[in-house]
Amino acid sequence: MSDDVTATESWHALAAHQPHVFATTLRELFALDPDRGGELVVQAGDLRIDYSKNRLTRETVGLLLSLAREVGVEDRRDAMFAGAHINTSEDRAVLHTALRLPATAELTVDGHEVVADVHRVRHQMGRFSDEVRTGTWRGFTGKTITDVVNIGIGGSDLGPAMVCGALRDYHDGPRTHFVSNVDPADLLATLDAVNPATTLFVVSSKTFTTLETLSNARTARRWLVESLGDAEAVSRHFVAVSTNAEAVAEFGIDIANMFGFWDWVGGRYSVDSAIGLSVMLAIGKTGFAEFLGGFHTIDEHFSTAPLEQNAPVLLGMLAVWYNNFFDAGNRAVLPYSNDLARFTAYLQQLAMESNGKSVTRDGHPVTCNTGQVWWGEPGTNGQHAFFQLLHQGTRMIPVDFIGFAKPFRDVVTADGTSMHDLLISNFLAQTKVLAFGKTAEDIAAEGVAPNLVAHKVMPGNRPSTTIFAPKLTPGVLGQLIALYEHQVFVEGTVWDIDSFDQWGVELGKQQALELLGSICSADPPAPQGDSSTDALVAWYRTQAGR
Ligand code: F6P
């Protein structure tokens, strides 16, 4: 294959094919291929994924899969699962998939058996969470733990925060809280809501050097010591999740109370490692095992299903289709589940930190667009906010709709209607209206005044994918996360980028530390090298009375 994906045969074939699809509406595609609604559907674990309302034909699918084969998606996938150093810029294996292997599996990476390590830590987490949940582990004053505060940011926050929210109905352990922002408002709001004698802080940081996390953790420790009046209290109220034992010990947490993981777990892929400790504390080790089992189901599907039936491959290639052949710079993920309120925020880190890259793995500028902007909010709220643009705006925004057949609890209204049925009727109606719209003729036939017809026309022809699952359980949530992890991987493979580094966020961290000196010091601030930043620093110092 050529090193430049846009010079491959399959890319050229897709480019030649695109105008035919572009010229055909979804209405026409369904008329030409009436069975597509039942056939352009793939089943992955419990997830039923209907991709028929997308702007493609069966021929498009074949061409997209040829591209996947030509760029070596299968080989690269196998290399990832085997522990090859596919994160080339950091020279690391990428092995979040090892975190969900059963204890009976074996996987040697860099000469080391990793599955035993994974299960050793899982066992340590299980023992600890049992102790906290049963009240065997008590706070310094002898009280049981009622609240857990996870302090972390990025992958050390978004995953457990999203999952704890999503699995709210499965909580039977202490309440969970999440503090991430270095804005003191975040920590203070949480400290105001908890009792120091019954609160456990889980300081989660892969590196244990992250400014936000360490600032929040130090402040929380001071608050705890001042509240309980004894520095010895720290050992009963602080545990750590990290790969950096030295920094954890330096912070003052006994490494016996540290839960480890490894450099081959990327931050945004870490919710199924010890970073999920707060999830386990909330739902218990059995629920957590079910959650990991969901990931493993999709790992198996991704590694064994033929590409024609391989959900992460199909969805990843669909994203490439829109991004690179329709110039769709963004995509929306809209869960029709209030409990998945943070799911899209979680996916933003997963997708945008992974695929927000402009050079290929060997450092050459990419020749096509890479990662899209991901965004979204739960339905039905979004319908009353941004859906207008989805339906009648000038941009084509591909959408993923996620819904569940059964709610954890339903409510039947006074007139006998299930509120969950109302939710799902909205969910299905939106995919239908986006795809098929409403023509001027239909609208005129309803007697609408001629001057209003144009305003009411729903153009349709707007693509969406419907992901339906029986119920939002720990296992199904694991499946959903793994589905997105792997499709992001497929996209990155096509673009030949390193989806597992994040150098772009490092410079901002460094500059923040440099600027801190300038905005705090009693001396005049050092020039920043540009007149805008100099003026902003000067304005801030005046306002802050420095
Ligand atoms: O924001 C960049 C980042 O490096 C993320 O990739 C990571 O999840 C987050 O910071 C937190 O890092 P750590 O877990 O080391 O505190």
Coordinates of C-alpha atoms and ligand atoms in Angstrom, one line a residue:
M1 CA 0.0 0.0 0.0
S2 CA 1.1 3.6 -0.6
D3 CA 2.1 5.5 2.6
D4 CA -0.4 8.1 1.7
V5 CA -3.9 6.8 2.3
T6 CA -5.4 9.3 -0.2
A7 CA -3.2 7.7 -2.9
T8 CA -4.5 4.2 -2.3
E9 CA -6.6 2.4 -4.9
S10 CA -9.5 2.0 -2.5
W11 CA -9.5 5.8 -1.7
H12 CA -9.6 6.6 -5.4
A13 CA -12.5 4.1 -5.8
L14 CA -14.4 5.8 -3.0
A15 CA -13.8 9.2 -4.4
A16 CA -15.2 8.1 -7.8
H17 CA -18.2 6.5 -6.1
Q18 CA -19.1 9.4 -3.8
P19 CA -20.9 11.6 -6.4
H20 CA -23.4 8.8 -7.2
V21 CA -24.3 8.5 -3.5
F22 CA -24.2 12.2 -3.0
A23 CA -26.8 12.6 -5.8
T24 CA -29.1 10.0 -4.3
T25 CA -31.3 10.8 -1.3
L26 CA -32.0 8.5 1.6
R27 CA -35.6 8.4 0.4
E28 CA -34.4 7.1 -2.9
L29 CA -31.9 4.7 -1.4
F30 CA -34.7 3.1 0.7
A31 CA -36.9 3.0 -2.4
L32 CA -34.2 1.3 -4.5
D33 CA -33.2 -1.1 -1.7
P34 CA -36.3 -1.7 0.4
D35 CA -34.7 -4.4 2.6
R36 CA -31.8 -2.2 3.8
G37 CA -33.6 -1.3 7.0
G38 CA -33.5 -4.9 8.1
E39 CA -30.2 -5.8 6.5
L40 CA -27.8 -2.9 7.0
V41 CA -27.9 -3.9 10.7
V42 CA -25.1 -5.4 12.7
Q43 CA -25.3 -7.1 16.1
A44 CA -22.4 -6.8 18.5
G45 CA -23.0 -8.4 21.9
D46 CA -26.3 -6.9 23.1
L47 CA -26.0 -3.9 20.8
R48 CA -28.2 -3.8 17.7
I49 CA -26.7 -1.3 15.3
D50 CA -28.8 -0.1 12.4
Y51 CA -26.7 1.9 10.0
S52 CA -29.3 1.8 7.1
K53 CA -30.2 5.5 7.5
N54 CA -26.7 6.5 6.4
R55 CA -25.8 7.9 3.0
L56 CA -24.4 4.8 1.5
T57 CA -25.2 1.8 -0.6
R58 CA -24.1 -1.8 -0.2
E59 CA -21.4 -1.0 -2.8
T60 CA -20.2 1.8 -0.5
V61 CA -19.8 -0.6 2.3
G62 CA -17.8 -2.9 0.1
L63 CA -15.5 -0.1 -0.9
L64 CA -15.0 1.1 2.7
L65 CA -14.1 -2.4 3.8
S66 CA -11.6 -2.6 0.9
L67 CA -10.0 0.5 2.2
A68 CA -9.9 -1.0 5.7
R69 CA -8.2 -4.0 4.3
E70 CA -5.8 -2.0 2.2
V71 CA -4.6 0.1 5.1
G72 CA -4.2 -3.0 7.3
V73 CA -6.9 -2.5 9.9
E74 CA -6.9 -6.3 10.8
D75 CA -3.1 -6.5 11.2
R76 CA -2.9 -3.4 13.3
R77 CA -5.8 -4.6 15.4
D78 CA -4.0 -7.9 16.0
A79 CA -0.8 -6.1 16.8
M80 CA -2.7 -4.0 19.4
F81 CA -4.2 -7.1 21.1
A82 CA -0.8 -8.9 21.1
G83 CA 0.9 -6.0 22.9
A84 CA 3.1 -4.6 20.1
H85 CA 4.3 -1.1 20.7
I86 CA 1.7 0.5 18.4
N87 CA 2.0 3.8 20.3
T88 CA 5.1 4.6 18.4
S89 CA 5.8 8.2 19.6
E90 CA 5.9 7.0 23.2
D91 CA 7.2 3.5 22.3
R92 CA 4.5 1.7 24.3
A93 CA 2.1 -1.1 24.0
V94 CA -1.6 -0.2 23.9
L95 CA -3.3 -2.8 26.0
H96 CA -6.5 -1.6 27.6
T97 CA -8.0 -4.8 26.1
A98 CA -5.8 -6.9 28.5
L99 CA -7.6 -5.2 31.4
R100 CA -10.8 -7.2 30.6
L101 CA -9.2 -10.5 29.8
P102 CA -10.4 -13.4 32.0
A103 CA -8.0 -14.7 34.7
T104 CA -7.4 -17.8 32.6
A105 CA -6.0 -15.9 29.7
E106 CA -2.3 -15.5 29.1
L107 CA -0.6 -12.5 27.5
T108 CA 3.1 -11.8 27.6
V109 CA 4.2 -8.3 26.9
D110 CA 7.8 -7.1 26.8
G111 CA 8.7 -10.4 28.4
H112 CA 6.2 -10.0 31.2
E113 CA 2.9 -11.9 31.9
V114 CA 0.4 -9.1 32.3
V115 CA -2.9 -10.9 32.9
A116 CA -1.7 -12.1 36.4
D117 CA -0.8 -8.5 37.2
V118 CA -4.2 -7.2 36.1
H119 CA -6.1 -9.8 38.2
R120 CA -3.8 -9.2 41.3
V121 CA -4.8 -5.5 41.2
R122 CA -8.5 -6.4 40.6
H123 CA -8.3 -8.7 43.6
Q124 CA -6.8 -5.9 45.7
M125 CA -9.5 -3.5 44.6
G126 CA -12.2 -6.1 45.3
R127 CA -10.9 -6.7 48.8
F128 CA -10.7 -3.0 49.6
S129 CA -14.1 -2.2 48.1
D130 CA -15.7 -5.1 50.1
E131 CA -14.1 -3.6 53.3
V132 CA -15.4 -0.1 52.6
R133 CA -18.9 -1.3 51.5
T134 CA -19.3 -3.6 54.5
G135 CA -18.0 -1.0 57.0
T136 CA -14.9 -3.1 57.9
W137 CA -12.8 -0.2 56.6
R138 CA -13.7 2.8 58.8
G139 CA -12.7 6.4 58.9
F140 CA -10.2 7.7 61.5
T141 CA -12.9 8.4 64.1
G142 CA -14.4 4.9 63.7
K143 CA -17.3 5.8 61.4
T144 CA -18.2 3.9 58.3
I145 CA -17.6 5.6 54.9
T146 CA -20.6 7.1 53.3
D147 CA -19.0 9.2 50.6
V148 CA -16.2 8.6 48.1
V149 CA -14.6 11.6 46.4
N150 CA -12.6 10.8 43.3
I151 CA -10.0 13.5 42.6
G152 CA -8.6 13.2 39.1
I153 CA -8.9 14.9 35.7
G154 CA -9.2 13.8 32.0
G155 CA -9.1 10.0 31.8
S156 CA -8.8 9.8 35.6
D157 CA -12.1 11.5 36.0
L158 CA -14.3 11.4 32.9
G159 CA -14.6 7.6 32.8
P160 CA -15.5 6.9 36.4
A161 CA -17.7 10.0 36.6
M162 CA -19.6 9.0 33.5
V163 CA -19.9 5.4 34.5
C164 CA -21.1 6.2 38.1
G165 CA -23.7 8.5 36.6
A166 CA -24.8 5.9 34.0
L167 CA -25.1 3.1 36.6
R168 CA -26.8 5.2 39.3
D169 CA -29.5 2.6 39.6
Y170 CA -27.0 -0.1 40.5
H171 CA -25.4 1.8 43.3
D172 CA -25.5 0.0 46.6
G173 CA -22.3 1.4 48.1
P174 CA -21.2 4.8 49.3
R175 CA -22.2 7.9 47.4
T176 CA -19.7 9.0 44.8
H177 CA -18.5 12.5 43.9
F178 CA -16.0 13.7 41.4
V179 CA -13.6 16.7 41.6
S180 CA -11.5 17.6 38.6
N181 CA -11.2 21.3 37.9
V182 CA -8.5 23.4 39.4
D183 CA -11.1 26.0 39.8
P184 CA -11.6 26.0 43.6
A185 CA -15.3 26.1 43.1
D186 CA -15.3 22.4 42.1
L187 CA -13.6 21.1 45.2
L188 CA -15.3 23.5 47.6
A189 CA -18.8 22.6 46.4
T190 CA -18.0 18.9 47.1
L191 CA -16.3 19.6 50.5
D192 CA -19.4 21.6 51.5
A193 CA -21.5 18.5 50.8
V194 CA -19.5 15.8 52.7
N195 CA -18.6 15.0 56.2
P196 CA -14.8 14.5 56.8
A197 CA -15.3 11.7 59.3
T198 CA -17.1 9.6 56.7
T199 CA -15.4 10.5 53.5
L200 CA -12.8 8.6 51.5
F201 CA -10.7 10.4 48.9
V202 CA -9.5 8.4 45.9
V203 CA -6.7 10.4 44.3
S204 CA -6.5 9.1 40.7
S205 CA -3.7 10.1 38.5
K206 CA -1.7 7.9 36.2
T207 CA 1.4 10.1 36.5
F208 CA 0.6 11.6 39.9
T209 CA 2.1 14.9 38.6
T210 CA -1.0 16.5 37.2
L211 CA -1.3 20.1 38.6
E212 CA -5.1 20.1 38.9
T213 CA -5.2 16.7 40.7
L214 CA -2.3 17.4 43.1
S215 CA -3.7 20.9 44.0
N216 CA -7.1 19.5 44.7
A217 CA -5.7 16.5 46.6
R218 CA -3.4 18.7 48.8
T219 CA -6.3 21.0 49.6
A220 CA -8.6 18.1 50.5
R221 CA -5.9 16.6 52.7
R222 CA -5.5 19.9 54.6
W223 CA -9.3 20.2 55.0
L224 CA -9.4 16.7 56.4
V225 CA -6.5 17.1 58.8
E226 CA -7.9 20.5 60.0
S227 CA -11.4 19.0 60.4
L228 CA -10.4 15.9 62.2
G229 CA -7.5 17.5 64.1
D230 CA -4.9 14.8 63.4
A231 CA -2.5 14.2 60.5
E232 CA -2.8 10.5 61.2
A233 CA -6.3 10.6 59.8
V234 CA -4.9 10.7 56.2
S235 CA -4.1 7.0 56.2
R236 CA -7.8 6.1 56.7
H237 CA -9.2 8.7 54.3
F238 CA -6.9 8.8 51.3
V239 CA -6.0 6.1 48.8
A240 CA -4.4 6.5 45.5
V241 CA -4.7 5.0 42.0
S242 CA -1.5 5.5 40.0
T243 CA 1.4 4.1 38.1
N244 CA 3.8 6.3 40.1
A245 CA 4.4 4.7 43.5
E246 CA 7.2 7.1 44.4
A247 CA 5.1 10.2 43.9
V248 CA 2.2 8.6 45.8
A249 CA 4.5 7.9 48.8
E250 CA 5.9 11.4 48.6
F251 CA 2.3 12.8 48.8
G252 CA 1.9 10.9 52.0
I253 CA -0.3 8.0 51.0
D254 CA 0.9 4.6 52.1
I255 CA 1.6 2.6 49.0
A256 CA -0.2 -0.4 50.6
N257 CA -3.3 1.8 49.9
M258 CA -2.3 2.4 46.3
F259 CA -3.9 0.6 43.3
G260 CA -1.6 0.3 40.4
F261 CA -1.8 0.1 36.7
W262 CA 0.7 0.3 33.8
D263 CA 2.1 2.6 31.2
W264 CA 0.3 0.5 28.5
V265 CA -3.1 1.8 29.8
G266 CA -3.7 5.2 28.2
G267 CA -5.6 7.7 30.5
R268 CA -8.6 7.9 28.2
Y269 CA -8.7 4.0 28.1
S270 CA -8.4 3.5 31.8
V271 CA -11.9 3.3 33.3
D272 CA -11.6 -0.5 33.3
S273 CA -8.3 -0.4 35.3
A274 CA -7.9 0.6 38.9
I275 CA -9.1 4.1 37.8
G276 CA -12.5 2.5 38.0
L277 CA -12.1 2.0 41.8
S278 CA -14.9 4.5 42.6
V279 CA -17.2 2.6 40.2
M280 CA -16.4 -0.6 42.1
L281 CA -17.0 1.1 45.4
A282 CA -20.4 2.2 44.2
I283 CA -21.6 -0.9 42.5
G284 CA -19.5 -3.7 44.0
K285 CA -17.0 -6.1 42.5
T286 CA -19.6 -8.3 40.9
G287 CA -21.1 -5.3 39.0
F288 CA -17.6 -4.2 38.1
A289 CA -16.8 -7.7 36.7
E290 CA -20.0 -7.5 34.6
F291 CA -18.9 -4.1 33.4
L292 CA -15.5 -5.5 32.3
G293 CA -17.3 -8.5 30.7
G294 CA -19.1 -6.1 28.4
F295 CA -15.9 -4.7 27.1
H296 CA -14.5 -8.2 26.6
T297 CA -17.6 -9.2 24.6
I298 CA -16.9 -6.4 22.1
D299 CA -13.1 -7.1 22.1
E300 CA -13.9 -10.6 21.0
H301 CA -16.4 -9.3 18.4
F302 CA -13.8 -6.8 17.1
S303 CA -11.1 -9.4 16.8
T304 CA -13.1 -12.2 15.3
A305 CA -16.1 -10.9 13.4
P306 CA -15.7 -10.7 9.6
L307 CA -15.3 -7.1 8.6
E308 CA -18.8 -7.1 6.9
Q309 CA -20.3 -7.9 10.4
N310 CA -17.7 -6.1 12.5
A311 CA -19.4 -3.2 14.2
P312 CA -16.4 -1.1 15.2
V313 CA -14.9 -1.5 11.7
L314 CA -18.2 -0.5 10.0
L315 CA -18.7 2.5 12.3
G316 CA -15.1 3.6 12.1
M317 CA -15.2 3.4 8.3
L318 CA -18.5 5.2 8.2
A319 CA -16.8 8.1 10.1
V320 CA -14.1 8.1 7.6
W321 CA -16.7 8.2 4.8
Y322 CA -18.4 11.3 6.2
N323 CA -15.2 13.0 7.4
N324 CA -13.2 12.6 4.2
F325 CA -15.7 12.2 1.4
F326 CA -18.5 14.5 2.6
D327 CA -16.3 16.9 4.5
A328 CA -18.4 16.4 7.7
G329 CA -16.2 18.0 10.3
N330 CA -18.3 17.0 13.2
R331 CA -20.6 14.3 14.5
A332 CA -23.1 14.2 17.3
V333 CA -23.7 11.4 19.8
L334 CA -27.2 11.7 21.3
P335 CA -28.1 9.1 24.0
Y336 CA -31.8 8.9 24.7
S337 CA -30.9 8.1 28.3
N338 CA -30.6 10.7 31.0
D339 CA -28.2 8.5 32.9
L340 CA -25.8 8.8 30.0
A341 CA -25.6 12.5 30.4
R342 CA -21.8 12.5 30.5
F343 CA -21.3 9.9 27.8
T344 CA -20.6 12.3 25.0
A345 CA -18.2 14.3 27.2
Y346 CA -16.4 11.0 27.9
L347 CA -16.3 10.2 24.1
Q348 CA -14.9 13.7 23.4
Q349 CA -11.7 12.8 25.3
L350 CA -11.6 9.3 23.8
A351 CA -12.0 10.5 20.2
M352 CA -10.6 14.0 20.2
E353 CA -7.5 13.3 22.3
S354 CA -6.9 10.1 20.3
N355 CA -7.5 11.4 16.7
G356 CA -6.8 15.1 17.0
K357 CA -3.5 14.7 15.1
S358 CA -1.9 16.3 12.1
V359 CA 1.1 14.1 11.4
T360 CA 1.3 10.5 10.5
R361 CA 3.0 7.9 12.7
D362 CA 6.3 8.6 11.0
G363 CA 6.0 12.4 11.4
H364 CA 4.8 13.5 8.0
P365 CA 1.9 15.9 7.6
V366 CA -1.3 14.0 7.0
T367 CA -2.9 14.4 3.6
C368 CA -6.6 14.4 4.6
N369 CA -8.7 15.5 7.6
T370 CA -8.3 13.5 10.7
G371 CA -10.5 13.5 13.9
Q372 CA -13.9 15.2 13.9
V373 CA -15.4 17.4 16.5
W374 CA -17.6 15.2 18.7
W375 CA -20.5 16.7 20.7
G376 CA -23.9 15.9 22.0
E377 CA -26.4 15.9 24.8
P378 CA -29.1 13.5 25.9
G379 CA -32.4 13.5 24.2
T380 CA -35.0 14.7 24.5
N381 CA -33.4 17.9 25.9
G382 CA -31.3 18.3 22.7
Q383 CA -34.5 18.4 20.6
H384 CA -35.4 21.7 22.3
A385 CA -32.0 23.1 21.8
F386 CA -29.8 22.3 18.8
F387 CA -31.9 19.9 16.8
Q388 CA -33.3 22.7 14.6
L389 CA -29.8 23.0 13.0
L390 CA -29.6 19.2 12.6
H391 CA -33.0 19.2 10.7
Q392 CA -32.9 22.4 8.7
G393 CA -29.4 23.9 8.9
T394 CA -27.0 24.0 6.0
R395 CA -24.5 21.5 7.4
M396 CA -24.8 17.7 7.3
I397 CA -24.0 16.4 10.8
P398 CA -24.0 12.6 11.1
V399 CA -25.6 11.5 14.4
D400 CA -25.5 8.4 16.6
F401 CA -28.7 7.8 18.5
I402 CA -28.4 5.5 21.5
G403 CA -31.4 4.0 23.2
F404 CA -32.6 1.2 25.5
A405 CA -35.7 -1.0 25.2
K406 CA -36.2 -1.2 29.0
P407 CA -35.7 1.5 31.6
F408 CA -34.5 0.6 35.0
R409 CA -37.7 2.1 36.3
D410 CA -40.6 3.5 34.3
V411 CA -43.3 5.9 35.3
V412 CA -46.8 5.7 33.9
T413 CA -48.5 9.0 33.6
A414 CA -52.0 9.8 34.8
D415 CA -53.4 9.0 31.3
G416 CA -51.7 5.6 31.3
T417 CA -48.8 6.4 29.0
S418 CA -45.3 5.0 29.8
M419 CA -42.8 7.8 30.0
H420 CA -40.2 5.5 28.6
D421 CA -42.4 4.9 25.6
L422 CA -42.6 8.7 25.1
L423 CA -38.8 8.8 25.2
I424 CA -38.4 6.0 22.7
S425 CA -41.1 7.4 20.4
N426 CA -39.1 10.7 20.3
F427 CA -35.9 8.7 19.7
L428 CA -37.3 6.9 16.7
A429 CA -39.2 9.9 15.3
Q430 CA -36.0 11.9 15.2
T431 CA -34.1 9.3 13.1
K432 CA -37.0 9.1 10.8
V433 CA -37.5 12.8 10.3
L434 CA -33.8 13.4 9.8
A435 CA -33.6 10.7 7.1
F436 CA -36.8 11.3 5.2
G437 CA -37.9 14.8 6.1
K438 CA -41.1 16.2 4.7
T439 CA -41.6 17.6 1.2
A440 CA -43.1 20.8 0.1
E441 CA -46.0 18.8 -1.6
D442 CA -46.8 17.0 1.7
I443 CA -46.8 20.3 3.5
A444 CA -48.9 22.1 0.9
A445 CA -51.4 19.2 1.0
E446 CA -51.9 19.8 4.7
G447 CA -53.2 23.3 3.8
V448 CA -50.2 25.3 5.0
A449 CA -50.2 28.9 3.7
P450 CA -48.0 29.0 0.5
N451 CA -45.7 31.7 2.0
L452 CA -44.9 29.3 4.9
V453 CA -44.3 26.1 2.9
A454 CA -40.6 26.8 2.4
H455 CA -40.1 27.4 6.1
K456 CA -41.7 24.1 7.0
V457 CA -40.0 21.9 4.5
M458 CA -37.8 19.3 6.2
P459 CA -35.1 18.5 3.8
G460 CA -34.3 15.1 5.3
N461 CA -31.4 13.1 3.8
R462 CA -29.5 13.6 7.1
P463 CA -27.6 10.5 8.2
S464 CA -27.9 8.7 11.5
T465 CA -27.0 5.4 13.1
T466 CA -29.3 3.9 15.7
I467 CA -27.7 1.9 18.5
F468 CA -30.4 0.0 20.5
A469 CA -29.7 -2.2 23.5
P470 CA -32.1 -4.1 25.7
K471 CA -31.2 -2.2 28.9
L472 CA -28.5 0.0 30.3
T473 CA -26.7 -2.5 32.6
P474 CA -23.0 -2.5 33.6
G475 CA -22.3 -5.1 30.9
V476 CA -24.1 -3.1 28.2
L477 CA -22.3 0.1 29.2
G478 CA -18.9 -1.8 28.9
Q479 CA -20.0 -2.9 25.4
L480 CA -20.9 0.6 24.4
I481 CA -17.6 2.0 25.6
A482 CA -15.5 -0.7 23.8
L483 CA -17.6 -0.1 20.6
Y484 CA -16.4 3.5 20.5
E485 CA -12.8 2.7 21.7
H486 CA -12.4 0.4 18.7
Q487 CA -14.0 2.6 16.1
V488 CA -11.7 5.4 17.1
F489 CA -8.9 3.0 16.6
V490 CA -10.1 2.0 13.1
E491 CA -10.3 5.7 12.1
G492 CA -6.8 6.4 13.4
T493 CA -5.5 3.4 11.5
V494 CA -6.9 4.6 8.2
W495 CA -5.3 8.0 8.8
D496 CA -2.1 6.4 9.9
I497 CA -1.8 8.5 13.0
D498 CA -0.8 7.6 16.6
S499 CA -4.1 7.5 18.4
F500 CA -2.5 6.9 21.7
D501 CA -0.3 9.9 22.4
Q502 CA -1.4 13.4 23.3
W503 CA 1.6 15.8 22.9
G504 CA -0.8 18.6 22.1
V505 CA -2.0 19.0 25.6
E506 CA 1.5 19.1 27.1
L507 CA 2.6 22.6 25.9
G508 CA -0.5 24.2 27.5
K509 CA 0.4 22.5 30.9
Q510 CA 4.0 23.9 30.7
Q511 CA 2.9 27.4 29.7
A512 CA 0.4 27.5 32.6
L513 CA 3.2 26.9 35.1
E514 CA 5.3 29.6 33.5
L515 CA 2.4 32.1 33.5
L516 CA 1.7 31.3 37.2
G517 CA 5.0 32.8 38.1
S518 CA 4.2 36.0 36.2
I519 CA 0.7 36.5 37.5
C520 CA 1.7 35.8 41.2
S521 CA 5.1 37.4 41.6
A522 CA 5.5 40.7 43.5
D523 CA 7.9 41.7 40.8
P524 CA 6.8 43.1 37.4
P525 CA 5.7 40.2 35.2
A526 CA 8.2 38.8 32.7
P527 CA 7.4 39.7 29.1
Q528 CA 5.4 36.8 27.5
G529 CA 6.6 37.5 24.0
D530 CA 3.3 38.8 22.6
S531 CA 1.4 42.0 23.3
S532 CA -2.0 40.3 23.9
T533 CA -0.8 38.0 26.7
D534 CA 1.2 40.8 28.3
A535 CA -1.9 43.0 28.3
L536 CA -4.1 40.3 29.7
V537 CA -1.6 39.5 32.5
A538 CA -1.4 43.2 33.4
W539 CA -5.2 43.5 33.5
Y540 CA -5.5 40.4 35.7
R541 CA -2.8 41.6 38.1
T542 CA -4.6 45.0 38.5
Q543 CA -8.0 43.3 39.1
A544 CA -6.5 40.9 41.5
G545 CA -4.7 43.7 43.4
R546 CA -1.1 42.6 42.6
Ligands
F6P1 O1 -5.1 16.1 29.6 C1 -4.0 15.3 29.2 C2 -3.9 14.1 30.1 O2 -2.6 13.7 29.9 C3 -4.9 13.0 29.8 O3 -4.5 12.2 28.7 C4 -5.0 12.3 31.0 O4 -6.1 11.4 31.1 C5 -5.1 13.4 32.0 O5 -4.2 14.4 31.5 C6 -4.8 13.1 33.4 O6 -3.5 12.6 33.6 P1 -3.1 11.8 35.0 O7 -4.0 10.7 35.1 O8 -1.7 11.5 34.8 O9 -3.3 12.8 36.1

